Coordinates of C-alpha atoms in Angstrom, one line a residue:
M25 CA 178.8 -72.8 -7.1
Q26 CA 179.4 -75.7 -9.5
S27 CA 182.0 -78.3 -8.8
G28 CA 185.0 -79.0 -11.0
A29 CA 186.5 -75.5 -10.5
V30 CA 190.1 -75.3 -11.6
C31 CA 192.6 -74.3 -8.8
V32 CA 196.3 -74.2 -8.3
V33 CA 198.8 -74.6 -5.4
R34 CA 198.0 -72.2 -2.5
L35 CA 195.0 -69.9 -1.9
Y36 CA 194.8 -66.9 0.4
V37 CA 191.3 -65.5 1.0
C38 CA 192.1 -62.0 2.1
T39 CA 189.2 -59.5 1.9
V40 CA 185.7 -58.7 0.8
L41 CA 185.3 -55.4 -0.9
S42 CA 181.8 -54.4 -2.2
D43 CA 180.7 -58.0 -2.0
V44 CA 183.7 -59.1 -3.9
V45 CA 186.1 -61.9 -2.8
C46 CA 189.9 -61.4 -3.5
I47 CA 192.1 -64.5 -3.8
Y48 CA 195.9 -64.4 -3.6
V49 CA 198.1 -67.2 -5.1
S50 CA 201.8 -67.5 -5.8
C51 CA 202.0 -68.7 -9.4
N52 CA 200.1 -68.7 -12.8
F53 CA 196.7 -70.2 -12.7
L54 CA 193.2 -70.6 -14.2
F55 CA 190.3 -70.0 -11.8
S56 CA 186.8 -71.2 -12.4
I57 CA 183.6 -71.7 -10.3
S58 CA 180.8 -72.7 -12.7
S59 CA 183.1 -71.7 -15.4
V60 CA 186.8 -70.8 -15.8
V61 CA 187.9 -67.4 -14.4
E62 CA 191.4 -66.3 -15.2
G63 CA 193.6 -64.4 -12.8
T64 CA 197.1 -63.3 -12.3
N65 CA 199.9 -65.2 -10.7
V66 CA 199.0 -63.7 -7.3
S67 CA 195.3 -63.1 -7.2
G68 CA 191.9 -63.8 -8.7
V69 CA 188.5 -62.3 -8.4
I70 CA 185.2 -64.2 -8.2
P71 CA 182.6 -62.0 -9.9
R72 CA 179.7 -61.0 -7.6
E73 CA 177.1 -62.6 -9.8
L74 CA 178.7 -66.0 -9.1
Y75 CA 177.9 -66.1 -5.4
T76 CA 175.4 -64.8 -2.9
S77 CA 175.9 -63.4 0.7
Y78 CA 176.3 -65.8 3.5
S79 CA 176.6 -68.7 1.0
D80 CA 179.0 -71.6 1.2
L81 CA 181.8 -71.6 -1.4
T82 CA 184.2 -74.3 -2.3
V83 CA 187.2 -72.9 -4.1
L84 CA 190.4 -74.5 -5.5
V85 CA 193.2 -73.1 -7.7
K86 CA 195.0 -74.7 -10.6
A87 CA 198.1 -73.6 -12.2
A88 CA 199.2 -74.9 -15.6
N89 CA 202.0 -74.3 -18.1
Q90 CA 203.6 -76.3 -21.0
H91 CA 205.1 -78.7 -18.6
G92 CA 201.9 -79.7 -16.9
S93 CA 199.5 -78.4 -14.1
A94 CA 199.1 -78.4 -10.3
T95 CA 195.9 -78.2 -8.2
S96 CA 195.5 -76.8 -4.7
T97 CA 193.5 -78.3 -2.0
M98 CA 189.8 -77.5 -1.7
A99 CA 188.9 -74.4 0.3
A100 CA 185.4 -74.2 1.7
F101 CA 184.0 -71.1 3.5
N102 CA 180.9 -69.0 4.1
T103 CA 181.1 -65.5 2.7
G104 CA 179.4 -64.2 5.8
D105 CA 182.4 -65.2 7.9
I106 CA 184.8 -63.0 6.1
K107 CA 185.3 -59.9 8.2
K108 CA 188.1 -57.3 8.2
P109 CA 189.5 -56.0 11.5
P110 CA 189.9 -52.3 12.2
T111 CA 193.2 -50.6 11.4
P112 CA 195.7 -50.8 14.3
E113 CA 197.1 -47.7 16.0
I114 CA 200.8 -47.3 17.0
T115 CA 200.8 -45.6 20.4
H116 CA 204.4 -45.0 21.5
H117 CA 208.0 -46.2 21.2
C118 CA 211.2 -46.6 23.2
P119 CA 214.4 -45.0 21.6
Q120 CA 217.0 -47.4 23.2
P121 CA 216.5 -50.0 22.0
L122 CA 214.1 -48.8 19.3
E123 CA 210.8 -50.6 19.9
I124 CA 207.2 -49.6 18.9
Y125 CA 203.9 -50.5 20.4
W126 CA 200.3 -50.6 19.0
I127 CA 196.8 -51.7 19.8
V128 CA 194.1 -53.4 17.6
Q129 CA 190.4 -54.1 18.4
C130 CA 190.0 -57.8 17.8
E131 CA 187.3 -58.3 20.5
D132 CA 184.7 -57.2 18.1
Q133 CA 185.8 -60.1 15.9
G134 CA 185.2 -62.6 18.7
S135 CA 188.9 -63.1 19.4
S136 CA 191.6 -61.6 21.6
D137 CA 194.5 -62.9 19.7
Q138 CA 196.1 -61.3 16.7
L139 CA 198.9 -61.7 14.2
C140 CA 200.4 -58.6 12.7
E141 CA 202.9 -57.5 10.0
V142 CA 205.3 -54.5 10.3
Q143 CA 207.1 -52.6 7.6
Y144 CA 209.7 -49.9 8.3
R145 CA 212.4 -47.8 6.6
P146 CA 214.7 -44.8 7.3
Q147 CA 213.0 -41.6 6.4
D148 CA 215.5 -40.8 3.6
Q149 CA 214.9 -44.1 1.8
Q150 CA 212.1 -45.3 -0.5
G151 CA 211.8 -49.1 -0.1
W152 CA 210.2 -50.8 2.9
T153 CA 211.4 -53.8 5.0
Q154 CA 208.6 -56.1 6.2
E155 CA 208.4 -58.4 9.2
E156 CA 205.6 -61.0 9.7
D157 CA 204.0 -62.9 12.6
I158 CA 204.4 -60.1 15.1
L159 CA 202.1 -59.9 18.1
R160 CA 201.8 -56.6 20.0
S161 CA 205.2 -54.8 19.6
F162 CA 208.2 -54.7 17.3
L163 CA 211.9 -54.3 18.3
L164 CA 214.3 -53.0 15.6
L165 CA 217.6 -54.7 16.6
T166 CA 220.2 -52.7 14.7
P167 CA 218.9 -49.2 13.9
R168 CA 221.1 -46.5 12.5
P169 CA 222.0 -44.1 15.3
Y170 CA 220.1 -40.8 15.5
T171 CA 218.0 -41.6 12.5
V172 CA 214.3 -41.0 11.8
Y173 CA 212.5 -44.3 11.1
E174 CA 209.0 -44.7 9.6
F175 CA 206.7 -47.6 10.7
Q176 CA 203.4 -49.1 9.6
V177 CA 201.4 -52.0 11.1
R178 CA 198.5 -54.1 9.9
C179 CA 196.9 -57.0 11.8
A180 CA 194.5 -60.0 11.4
C181 CA 192.4 -61.3 14.3
E182 CA 192.5 -65.0 14.7
G183 CA 189.6 -66.9 13.2
P184 CA 188.6 -69.4 10.5
Q185 CA 188.5 -66.6 7.9
A186 CA 191.1 -64.1 9.3
L187 CA 191.7 -61.1 7.1
M188 CA 194.5 -58.5 7.3
S189 CA 193.5 -54.9 8.2
D190 CA 194.6 -51.9 6.3
W191 CA 198.0 -50.4 7.0
S192 CA 198.2 -48.0 9.9
S193 CA 199.3 -44.4 9.4
V194 CA 203.0 -43.7 9.3
Y195 CA 204.6 -43.4 12.7
K196 CA 208.0 -41.7 13.0
A197 CA 210.6 -42.4 15.7
W198 CA 214.2 -41.3 16.4
S199 CA 216.8 -43.9 17.1
S200 CA 219.2 -43.3 20.0
E201 CA 222.3 -41.1 19.7
S202 CA 225.9 -42.3 19.5
A203 CA 229.3 -40.7 19.4
P204 CA 230.4 -39.4 15.9
V205 CA 232.4 -42.0 14.0
K206 CA 234.1 -39.9 11.4
A207 CA 236.3 -36.8 11.4
L208 CA 235.2 -33.5 10.1
D209 CA 236.0 -32.2 6.6
V210 CA 238.3 -29.2 7.4
W211 CA 239.7 -26.7 4.9
S212 CA 240.6 -23.0 4.6
D213 CA 239.9 -20.2 2.3
C214 CA 243.0 -18.1 1.8
G215 CA 241.9 -16.2 -1.3
V216 CA 244.9 -15.5 -3.6
T217 CA 247.5 -15.6 -0.9
S218 CA 249.0 -18.2 1.4
E219 CA 249.4 -15.9 4.4
L220 CA 247.7 -17.5 7.4
S221 CA 246.5 -14.1 8.6
Q222 CA 244.4 -13.9 5.5
C223 CA 243.0 -17.5 5.8
A224 CA 239.6 -18.4 7.1
L225 CA 239.2 -21.8 8.8
M226 CA 236.2 -23.7 7.5
W227 CA 234.6 -27.1 7.9
K228 CA 231.5 -28.8 6.5
E229 CA 228.6 -29.7 8.8
M230 CA 228.6 -33.4 9.4
P231 CA 225.6 -35.2 8.1
T232 CA 223.2 -36.5 10.7
W233 CA 223.9 -40.1 10.0
L234 CA 227.6 -39.5 10.6
A235 CA 227.1 -37.2 13.5
Q236 CA 224.9 -39.9 15.1
G237 CA 223.3 -37.3 17.4
K238 CA 222.4 -33.7 17.7
V239 CA 225.5 -31.5 17.2
L240 CA 226.1 -29.5 20.4
G241 CA 229.3 -27.8 19.3
Y242 CA 232.8 -27.9 18.0
V243 CA 236.2 -27.9 19.7
V244 CA 239.0 -26.0 17.9
T245 CA 242.6 -26.6 19.1
L246 CA 245.1 -23.9 18.1
S247 CA 248.8 -24.6 18.5
Y248 CA 251.0 -21.5 18.1
S249 CA 254.6 -21.2 17.0
N250 CA 255.7 -20.0 20.5
G251 CA 254.5 -23.2 22.1
T252 CA 251.2 -22.1 23.5
V253 CA 248.0 -24.0 22.9
A254 CA 244.5 -22.6 22.9
V255 CA 241.4 -24.7 23.1
V256 CA 238.2 -23.0 21.9
N257 CA 234.8 -24.5 22.6
V258 CA 232.3 -23.3 19.9
S259 CA 228.8 -23.9 21.3
M260 CA 226.0 -24.1 18.8
S261 CA 223.6 -22.8 21.4
K262 CA 225.1 -19.3 20.8
P263 CA 224.9 -18.7 17.0
G264 CA 226.8 -15.9 15.5
G265 CA 229.7 -16.0 18.0
L266 CA 233.1 -17.5 17.2
C267 CA 231.5 -19.7 14.5
V268 CA 229.1 -18.8 11.7
C269 CA 227.4 -21.6 9.8
Q270 CA 225.6 -21.1 6.5
E271 CA 224.7 -23.5 3.7
K272 CA 226.1 -26.5 5.5
R273 CA 229.5 -24.9 6.0
C274 CA 230.9 -23.3 9.1
R275 CA 233.5 -20.5 9.4
F276 CA 235.8 -20.0 12.4
T277 CA 236.0 -16.2 12.8
P278 CA 239.2 -15.7 14.9
S279 CA 242.5 -15.1 13.0
L280 CA 245.0 -17.9 12.4
W281 CA 248.0 -15.6 12.7
G282 CA 251.0 -17.3 14.2
V283 CA 249.5 -20.9 14.4
S284 CA 251.5 -23.9 13.6
S285 CA 248.7 -26.5 13.6
V286 CA 244.9 -26.5 13.9
D287 CA 242.6 -29.4 14.9
V288 CA 238.7 -29.4 14.9
S289 CA 236.3 -32.0 16.3
V290 CA 232.5 -32.2 16.7
Y291 CA 230.7 -33.5 19.7
N292 CA 227.2 -34.5 20.7
S293 CA 225.6 -35.9 23.9
Q294 CA 227.4 -39.2 23.5
G295 CA 230.9 -38.1 22.7
A296 CA 233.2 -36.3 20.2
S297 CA 234.7 -37.2 16.9
K298 CA 238.4 -37.8 16.1
P299 CA 240.2 -34.4 15.7
A300 CA 240.6 -33.4 12.1
P301 CA 243.8 -31.5 11.3
L302 CA 243.8 -28.5 9.0
A303 CA 246.3 -28.7 6.1
L304 CA 247.9 -25.3 6.4
P305 CA 248.9 -23.7 3.1
T306 CA 252.6 -23.9 2.3
S307 CA 254.5 -22.1 -0.4
G308 CA 258.0 -22.7 -1.8
L309 CA 257.7 -26.5 -2.2
Q310 CA 259.0 -28.2 -5.3
V311 CA 255.9 -29.5 -7.1
P312 CA 255.6 -31.1 -10.5
E313 CA 253.9 -29.5 -13.4
L314 CA 250.5 -31.0 -14.2
S315 CA 248.1 -30.8 -17.1
F316 CA 245.0 -29.2 -15.5
T317 CA 241.8 -28.6 -17.4
V318 CA 238.3 -27.4 -16.4
N319 CA 235.3 -27.9 -18.7
Q320 CA 231.9 -26.4 -17.9
D321 CA 228.6 -28.2 -18.0
I322 CA 225.1 -26.9 -17.5
L323 CA 225.1 -27.7 -13.8
S324 CA 228.7 -28.7 -13.0
L325 CA 232.4 -28.2 -13.6
N326 CA 234.3 -31.2 -14.9
V327 CA 237.9 -31.0 -13.5
S328 CA 240.7 -33.3 -14.7
W329 CA 244.5 -33.4 -14.4
S330 CA 247.4 -35.7 -15.2
L331 CA 249.3 -37.7 -12.7
P332 CA 252.8 -36.3 -12.0
P333 CA 255.7 -38.1 -13.6
Q334 CA 256.9 -39.1 -10.2
A335 CA 254.7 -39.7 -7.1
I336 CA 254.6 -36.7 -4.7
E337 CA 256.3 -37.9 -1.5
N338 CA 254.1 -38.2 1.6
M339 CA 251.0 -36.9 -0.2
H340 CA 247.8 -38.3 1.2
E341 CA 245.1 -36.9 -1.1
Y342 CA 244.0 -34.1 -3.4
V343 CA 241.6 -31.3 -2.7
V344 CA 239.8 -29.5 -5.5
Q345 CA 238.3 -26.2 -4.6
Y346 CA 236.3 -23.5 -6.5
K347 CA 235.8 -19.9 -5.6
Q348 CA 233.4 -17.4 -7.3
V349 CA 235.5 -14.5 -8.5
G350 CA 234.7 -11.1 -6.9
L351 CA 233.0 -12.3 -3.7
P352 CA 234.2 -11.8 -0.2
P353 CA 236.1 -14.7 1.6
T354 CA 234.1 -17.9 2.3
Q355 CA 231.3 -16.8 0.0
G356 CA 230.7 -18.8 -3.3
F357 CA 233.3 -21.2 -2.0
D358 CA 233.4 -25.0 -1.7
W359 CA 235.9 -27.9 -1.9
I360 CA 236.0 -31.7 -2.3
I361 CA 238.5 -34.4 -1.3
V362 CA 239.8 -36.7 -4.0
H363 CA 241.7 -39.9 -3.6
Q364 CA 245.4 -39.6 -4.5
N365 CA 245.1 -42.2 -7.4
H366 CA 242.2 -40.3 -9.1
T367 CA 242.7 -37.7 -11.8
S368 CA 239.2 -36.2 -12.2
V369 CA 236.2 -35.0 -10.3
I370 CA 232.9 -33.4 -11.0
L371 CA 232.1 -30.2 -9.0
R372 CA 228.4 -29.7 -8.5
G373 CA 226.7 -26.7 -7.0
D374 CA 224.6 -23.7 -7.6
F375 CA 226.7 -22.2 -10.4
E376 CA 225.6 -18.9 -11.8
N377 CA 225.6 -18.4 -15.6
H378 CA 228.2 -16.1 -17.1
T379 CA 230.1 -16.1 -13.8
A380 CA 233.9 -16.7 -13.3
Y381 CA 235.1 -19.4 -10.9
N382 CA 238.7 -19.9 -9.9
V383 CA 239.2 -23.7 -9.7
S384 CA 242.4 -24.9 -7.9
L385 CA 244.1 -28.3 -7.3
F386 CA 246.0 -28.9 -4.0
A387 CA 248.2 -31.7 -2.8
V388 CA 247.5 -32.5 0.9
F389 CA 250.1 -33.8 3.3
I390 CA 249.9 -34.6 7.0
N391 CA 249.5 -31.0 8.3
S392 CA 250.1 -28.9 5.1
S393 CA 248.9 -28.4 1.6
C394 CA 250.5 -27.0 -1.6
L395 CA 248.9 -25.5 -4.7
L396 CA 249.5 -27.6 -7.8
A397 CA 247.5 -25.8 -10.5
S398 CA 244.6 -23.4 -11.0
A399 CA 242.4 -22.2 -13.8
I400 CA 239.5 -19.7 -14.5
S401 CA 236.3 -21.3 -15.8
Y402 CA 232.8 -20.2 -16.4
S403 CA 229.7 -22.2 -15.8
L404 CA 228.3 -20.8 -19.0
H405 CA 229.9 -18.5 -21.5
G406 CA 228.3 -15.3 -22.8
L407 CA 229.2 -12.5 -25.2
P408 CA 231.7 -10.0 -23.7
P409 CA 230.8 -6.3 -23.1
K410 CA 232.2 -3.4 -25.0
V411 CA 235.9 -2.6 -24.5
T412 CA 236.4 0.6 -22.5
E413 CA 239.1 3.4 -22.4
F414 CA 240.1 2.7 -26.0
K415 CA 242.5 5.6 -26.9
V416 CA 245.6 6.8 -28.7
Q417 CA 248.6 6.5 -26.4
H418 CA 251.3 7.9 -28.8
I419 CA 251.2 9.0 -32.4
S420 CA 253.8 10.1 -35.0
D421 CA 253.9 10.6 -38.7
S422 CA 253.8 6.9 -39.6
Q423 CA 253.0 5.0 -36.4
V424 CA 250.6 5.0 -33.5
T425 CA 250.2 3.2 -30.2
L426 CA 246.7 2.3 -29.1
S427 CA 245.7 1.2 -25.6
W428 CA 242.6 -0.1 -23.8
Q429 CA 241.5 -1.4 -20.4
H430 CA 241.3 -5.1 -19.7
I431 CA 237.8 -6.4 -19.2
S432 CA 237.6 -7.8 -15.6
L433 CA 236.7 -11.3 -14.8
T434 CA 233.5 -10.2 -13.1
Q435 CA 232.3 -8.3 -16.2
S436 CA 233.5 -10.4 -19.1
K437 CA 230.6 -13.0 -18.9
G438 CA 233.1 -15.5 -20.3
L439 CA 236.7 -16.3 -20.7
I440 CA 238.3 -13.7 -23.0
L441 CA 240.2 -15.5 -25.8
C442 CA 241.6 -12.4 -27.5
Y443 CA 241.1 -8.8 -28.5
Q444 CA 240.3 -8.2 -32.2
L445 CA 241.3 -4.9 -33.8
V446 CA 240.5 -3.9 -37.4
L447 CA 242.4 -1.0 -39.1
N448 CA 240.4 0.9 -41.7
N449 CA 238.0 -2.1 -42.1
V450 CA 240.8 -4.1 -43.9
T451 CA 243.6 -5.2 -41.6
V452 CA 242.7 -7.5 -38.7
Y453 CA 244.9 -7.9 -35.6
N454 CA 244.2 -10.6 -33.0
V455 CA 245.9 -9.5 -29.7
S456 CA 246.5 -11.8 -26.8
R457 CA 244.1 -11.4 -23.8
D458 CA 247.1 -10.6 -21.6
Q459 CA 248.0 -7.4 -23.6
N460 CA 246.2 -4.1 -23.5
S461 CA 248.0 -2.1 -26.2
L462 CA 248.9 -2.4 -29.9
H463 CA 251.7 -0.6 -31.9
L464 CA 250.8 0.1 -35.6
L465 CA 253.7 0.8 -38.0
G466 CA 253.9 2.0 -41.5
L467 CA 250.8 4.2 -41.5
T468 CA 250.2 6.5 -44.4
S469 CA 249.5 10.2 -43.9
G470 CA 245.8 10.8 -43.6
H471 CA 242.7 9.8 -41.6
H472 CA 242.5 6.3 -40.0
Q473 CA 239.9 4.3 -38.1
V474 CA 240.4 1.4 -35.7
W475 CA 237.7 -0.6 -33.9
I476 CA 238.2 -3.2 -31.2
R477 CA 236.1 -5.9 -29.6
A478 CA 236.7 -8.8 -27.3
E479 CA 236.0 -12.5 -28.1
T480 CA 234.9 -15.4 -25.9
K481 CA 233.7 -18.9 -26.7
A482 CA 230.2 -17.5 -27.2
G483 CA 231.5 -15.1 -29.9
L484 CA 232.6 -11.5 -30.5
G485 CA 231.2 -8.7 -28.4
P486 CA 230.2 -5.1 -29.4
S487 CA 232.9 -2.9 -31.0
E488 CA 234.4 0.4 -29.8
T489 CA 235.8 2.8 -32.5
I490 CA 238.5 5.4 -32.5
N491 CA 239.5 7.9 -35.2
F492 CA 242.9 9.6 -35.6
S493 CA 244.9 11.3 -38.3
T494 CA 248.7 11.3 -39.1
E495 CA 248.5 14.3 -41.5
N496 CA 250.8 17.3 -40.5
S497 CA 251.2 15.7 -37.1
H498 CA 254.9 15.0 -37.8
G499 CA 255.8 18.7 -38.2
F500 CA 254.1 19.9 -35.1
L501 CA 255.4 17.1 -32.8
K502 CA 258.8 17.2 -34.3
Y503 CA 259.6 20.9 -33.7
L504 CA 257.4 21.8 -30.8
V505 CA 259.4 20.3 -28.0
P506 CA 262.9 21.5 -29.3
G507 CA 261.4 25.0 -29.9
I508 CA 260.1 25.2 -26.4
I509 CA 263.5 24.1 -25.0
A510 CA 265.4 26.7 -27.1
G511 CA 263.1 29.5 -26.1
M512 CA 263.5 28.7 -22.5
L513 CA 267.3 28.7 -22.7
L514 CA 267.4 32.0 -24.5
L515 CA 265.1 33.6 -21.9
I516 CA 267.4 32.3 -19.1
M517 CA 270.5 33.8 -20.8
I518 CA 268.9 37.2 -21.2
I519 CA 267.8 37.3 -17.6
V520 CA 271.3 36.3 -16.4
Q521 CA 273.0 39.0 -18.6
M522 CA 270.7 41.7 -17.4
K523 CA 271.5 40.9 -13.8
T524 CA 275.3 40.6 -14.2
C525 CA 276.1 43.6 -16.5
A526 CA 276.4 47.2 -15.2
K527 CA 274.6 50.0 -17.0
V528 CA 276.9 52.1 -19.3
P529 CA 275.9 55.8 -19.8
D530 CA 275.7 57.3 -23.3
P531 CA 279.0 59.3 -24.0
S532 CA 277.3 61.5 -26.5
N533 CA 275.7 63.4 -23.6
S534 CA 279.1 64.4 -22.2
K535 CA 279.7 68.3 -22.2
L536 CA 283.4 67.6 -22.5
L537 CA 282.9 65.9 -25.8
Q538 CA 280.6 68.6 -27.0
Q539 CA 283.2 71.3 -26.1
M540 CA 286.0 69.3 -27.8
K541 CA 283.9 69.1 -30.9
L542 CA 283.6 72.9 -31.0
Q543 CA 287.4 73.2 -30.4
F544 CA 288.1 70.7 -33.3
N545 CA 285.9 72.7 -35.6
S546 CA 287.4 76.1 -34.6
S547 CA 291.0 75.3 -34.8
L548 CA 292.3 72.1 -36.4
T549 CA 295.9 73.2 -35.7
A550 CA 295.3 73.6 -32.0
I551 CA 293.7 70.2 -31.6
F552 CA 295.8 68.0 -33.9
S553 CA 299.6 67.9 -33.6
P554 CA 301.8 67.3 -36.6
L555 CA 303.2 64.3 -34.9
E556 CA 299.7 62.8 -34.3
S557 CA 297.0 63.3 -36.9
N558 CA 294.6 60.9 -35.2
P559 CA 294.0 61.9 -31.6
K560 CA 292.5 59.2 -29.3
I561 CA 289.9 59.9 -26.6
S562 CA 291.7 57.4 -24.4
E563 CA 294.4 59.9 -24.0
L564 CA 292.1 62.2 -21.9
E565 CA 292.7 62.2 -18.2
V566 CA 290.4 62.4 -15.3
V567 CA 290.6 65.9 -13.8
E568 CA 289.5 64.9 -10.3
N569 CA 289.4 61.6 -8.6
P570 CA 287.7 61.8 -5.2
F571 CA 289.1 58.4 -4.3
W572 CA 292.8 59.6 -4.5
D573 CA 294.8 62.4 -2.8
A574 CA 295.6 65.1 -5.3
N575 CA 298.8 66.0 -3.5
A576 CA 300.0 62.4 -3.2
C577 CA 299.3 61.7 -6.9
P578 CA 299.9 64.7 -9.1
R579 CA 297.9 64.7 -12.3
K580 CA 299.7 64.3 -15.6
R581 CA 298.0 66.2 -18.4
S582 CA 298.8 66.0 -22.1
S583 CA 298.8 69.0 -24.3
P584 CA 296.8 69.0 -27.5
D585 CA 299.9 68.4 -29.5
G586 CA 300.7 65.3 -27.5
Q587 CA 303.5 66.9 -25.4
T588 CA 303.6 66.5 -21.6
E589 CA 304.3 69.0 -18.8
G590 CA 306.3 68.5 -15.7
V591 CA 307.1 64.9 -16.7
V592 CA 309.3 63.1 -19.1
G593 CA 307.1 62.1 -22.1
E594 CA 308.6 61.2 -25.4
E595 CA 311.7 63.0 -24.3
R596 CA 310.3 66.4 -25.0
T597 CA 309.2 69.4 -22.8
H598 CA 306.9 72.3 -23.4
I599 CA 306.1 75.5 -21.4
R600 CA 302.3 75.9 -21.1
T601 CA 300.9 79.3 -22.0
D602 CA 298.0 81.1 -20.2
E603 CA 295.6 80.4 -23.1
E604 CA 296.3 76.7 -23.0
A605 CA 295.8 76.7 -19.2
V606 CA 292.4 78.3 -19.5
K607 CA 291.3 75.8 -22.2
E608 CA 292.3 72.9 -20.0
E609 CA 290.4 74.2 -17.1
D610 CA 287.3 74.6 -19.3
A611 CA 287.8 71.1 -20.5
D612 CA 288.1 69.7 -17.0
E613 CA 284.9 71.4 -16.0
G614 CA 283.0 70.1 -19.0
Y615 CA 284.3 66.6 -18.7
S616 CA 283.5 66.4 -15.0
K617 CA 279.8 67.1 -15.7
I618 CA 279.0 64.3 -18.2
I619 CA 275.2 64.0 -18.2
D620 CA 273.4 60.7 -18.8
T621 CA 270.0 61.3 -20.3
D622 CA 268.6 58.3 -18.5
E623 CA 269.9 59.5 -15.2
E624 CA 268.6 63.0 -15.9
E625 CA 265.1 61.8 -16.6
R626 CA 265.2 59.5 -13.5
D627 CA 266.6 62.2 -11.2
G628 CA 264.3 64.9 -12.6
G629 CA 267.1 67.0 -14.0
E630 CA 268.8 67.6 -10.6
S631 CA 272.1 66.4 -11.9
G632 CA 272.6 69.7 -13.7
S633 CA 272.6 71.6 -10.4
L634 CA 275.7 69.9 -9.1
L635 CA 278.4 72.3 -8.0
E636 CA 281.7 72.3 -9.8
D637 CA 283.7 71.5 -6.7
D638 CA 281.5 68.4 -5.8
Q639 CA 283.6 65.3 -5.6
F640 CA 281.6 63.4 -8.1
V641 CA 282.6 60.7 -10.6
S642 CA 280.2 59.7 -13.4
D643 CA 279.4 56.2 -14.4
Y644 CA 280.9 56.8 -17.8
E645 CA 284.2 57.9 -16.2
K646 CA 284.2 54.8 -13.9
H647 CA 283.6 52.6 -16.9
F648 CA 285.9 54.0 -19.6
M649 CA 288.5 56.5 -18.1
P650 CA 291.8 55.4 -16.6
V651 CA 292.6 55.9 -13.0
V652 CA 295.9 56.4 -11.3
V653 CA 297.2 53.2 -9.7

């Protein structure tokens, strides 16, 4: 090697790789042996053609800039003395305190002494922390409790040309446990109600770095309104019992009916955390109105609200929760605690596209909570489906009422903004999403067509069409119902009359009247009296009355000329002749045998065989003829 090489400040001869010497420095420099060789601010390489094996080299480093230059001291060495020790091996560790041990073979290098470097980091971090001038073990003074640490070691055997070995393989070790230092995050899923019987007690699994040990179980303290207290130890060694944990959230399965307060704590082998109280849902509190909005993003829900005009007394914090609509309790559910002075939060999770989520804001007090606001939001809006059950509810001559079924939140694929109806492809009606009917007025007679479709932020969905006609519909509907009512009333009146009225026989079938007709035709003078030219049938008398005693009530008969016998009548008397007596007897016999053709047909003609002396009164006589009182 020629003299006059340019060097700078400090020089570290570190290794020989493929007969190449590596040099480390700490600033900018120019490096030269027989000529100038440039390098970086930390290293430089002497090309292999500039030296030979087991040759003596003299090296110096010079750094220069616009302000001047600096030269290191001369370094002289033989390239045959440069040897790299084997990689050390980490053998074991002690958890408390956390200390690792390793071995390295320096005897082959002609030395039993060594100097090592250690680098370490928690498993969940990227950067390494390095420690120098370590001998045979390394003690980590303040490790994070119950944390996995990664370690690597490299060593250099003492000698004139000591080189560092390669880094060892990564060694992992747990630090010792400690009692949990933070309370659990406790909340409840009550669905759409505030009834404790419908609420599910939930809490989030504590991260390992906060639990500071392996979680052995939970302690749930239930205080009831009647003064009793129940302490439930939920052991994690028996999964699926009183506690079910999924996706880093745990659910307490027993009911909360009748409880006045609930506390939950977690414990490990070193102790338990501070009990975390559950903010029981409370209704009926006076709460201010807030402006509450939820905006969707691709992977999150951005929630914001306004501060109340006046501070809510005794409020500690906010809780923002979201619940996937349509799922059972505790599924698709999560919450986050927000400081009382903040007015926004970003909810992150595995949100499904075109899916509705109910986002709610709660005010949390010491042992209670109150709902402040809620809204329905979608992680991503899509086109709504077709409207179902679109039909005519009522129709008349000039108006119609149309109805349809609301699209449910689980099927809408987006927040429904309105329902759009188009009449005859001309008139457009935008109906609120809260309504499910539309009343159309002023329709002309004829055929009409209406189609409906729902609208979301993504656009309008497919349409559903209905056809109807108002022609001649007014006459049918106008008179149908009154006609039916009138017909029913008439039918009722006929039935009542038939049941209440007695049947009257036909007087034309009476033998008495037939005989009188013959008498009238044979002798007008015998029938009609000069004093009475218009005889009346009502003057006829019943010959026999079986219901009265003939001796007790003598019969009073009228003569054809209107005169009476044996009684005072019109102040005149008349002595009856034998011919008149015979005529009267014949008339009595004929009149007492009045025949009703209906009865004759019903009785098979047996009425004609009645004897003259039978005590029989016909229906006609009962109905028309006078009786003695």
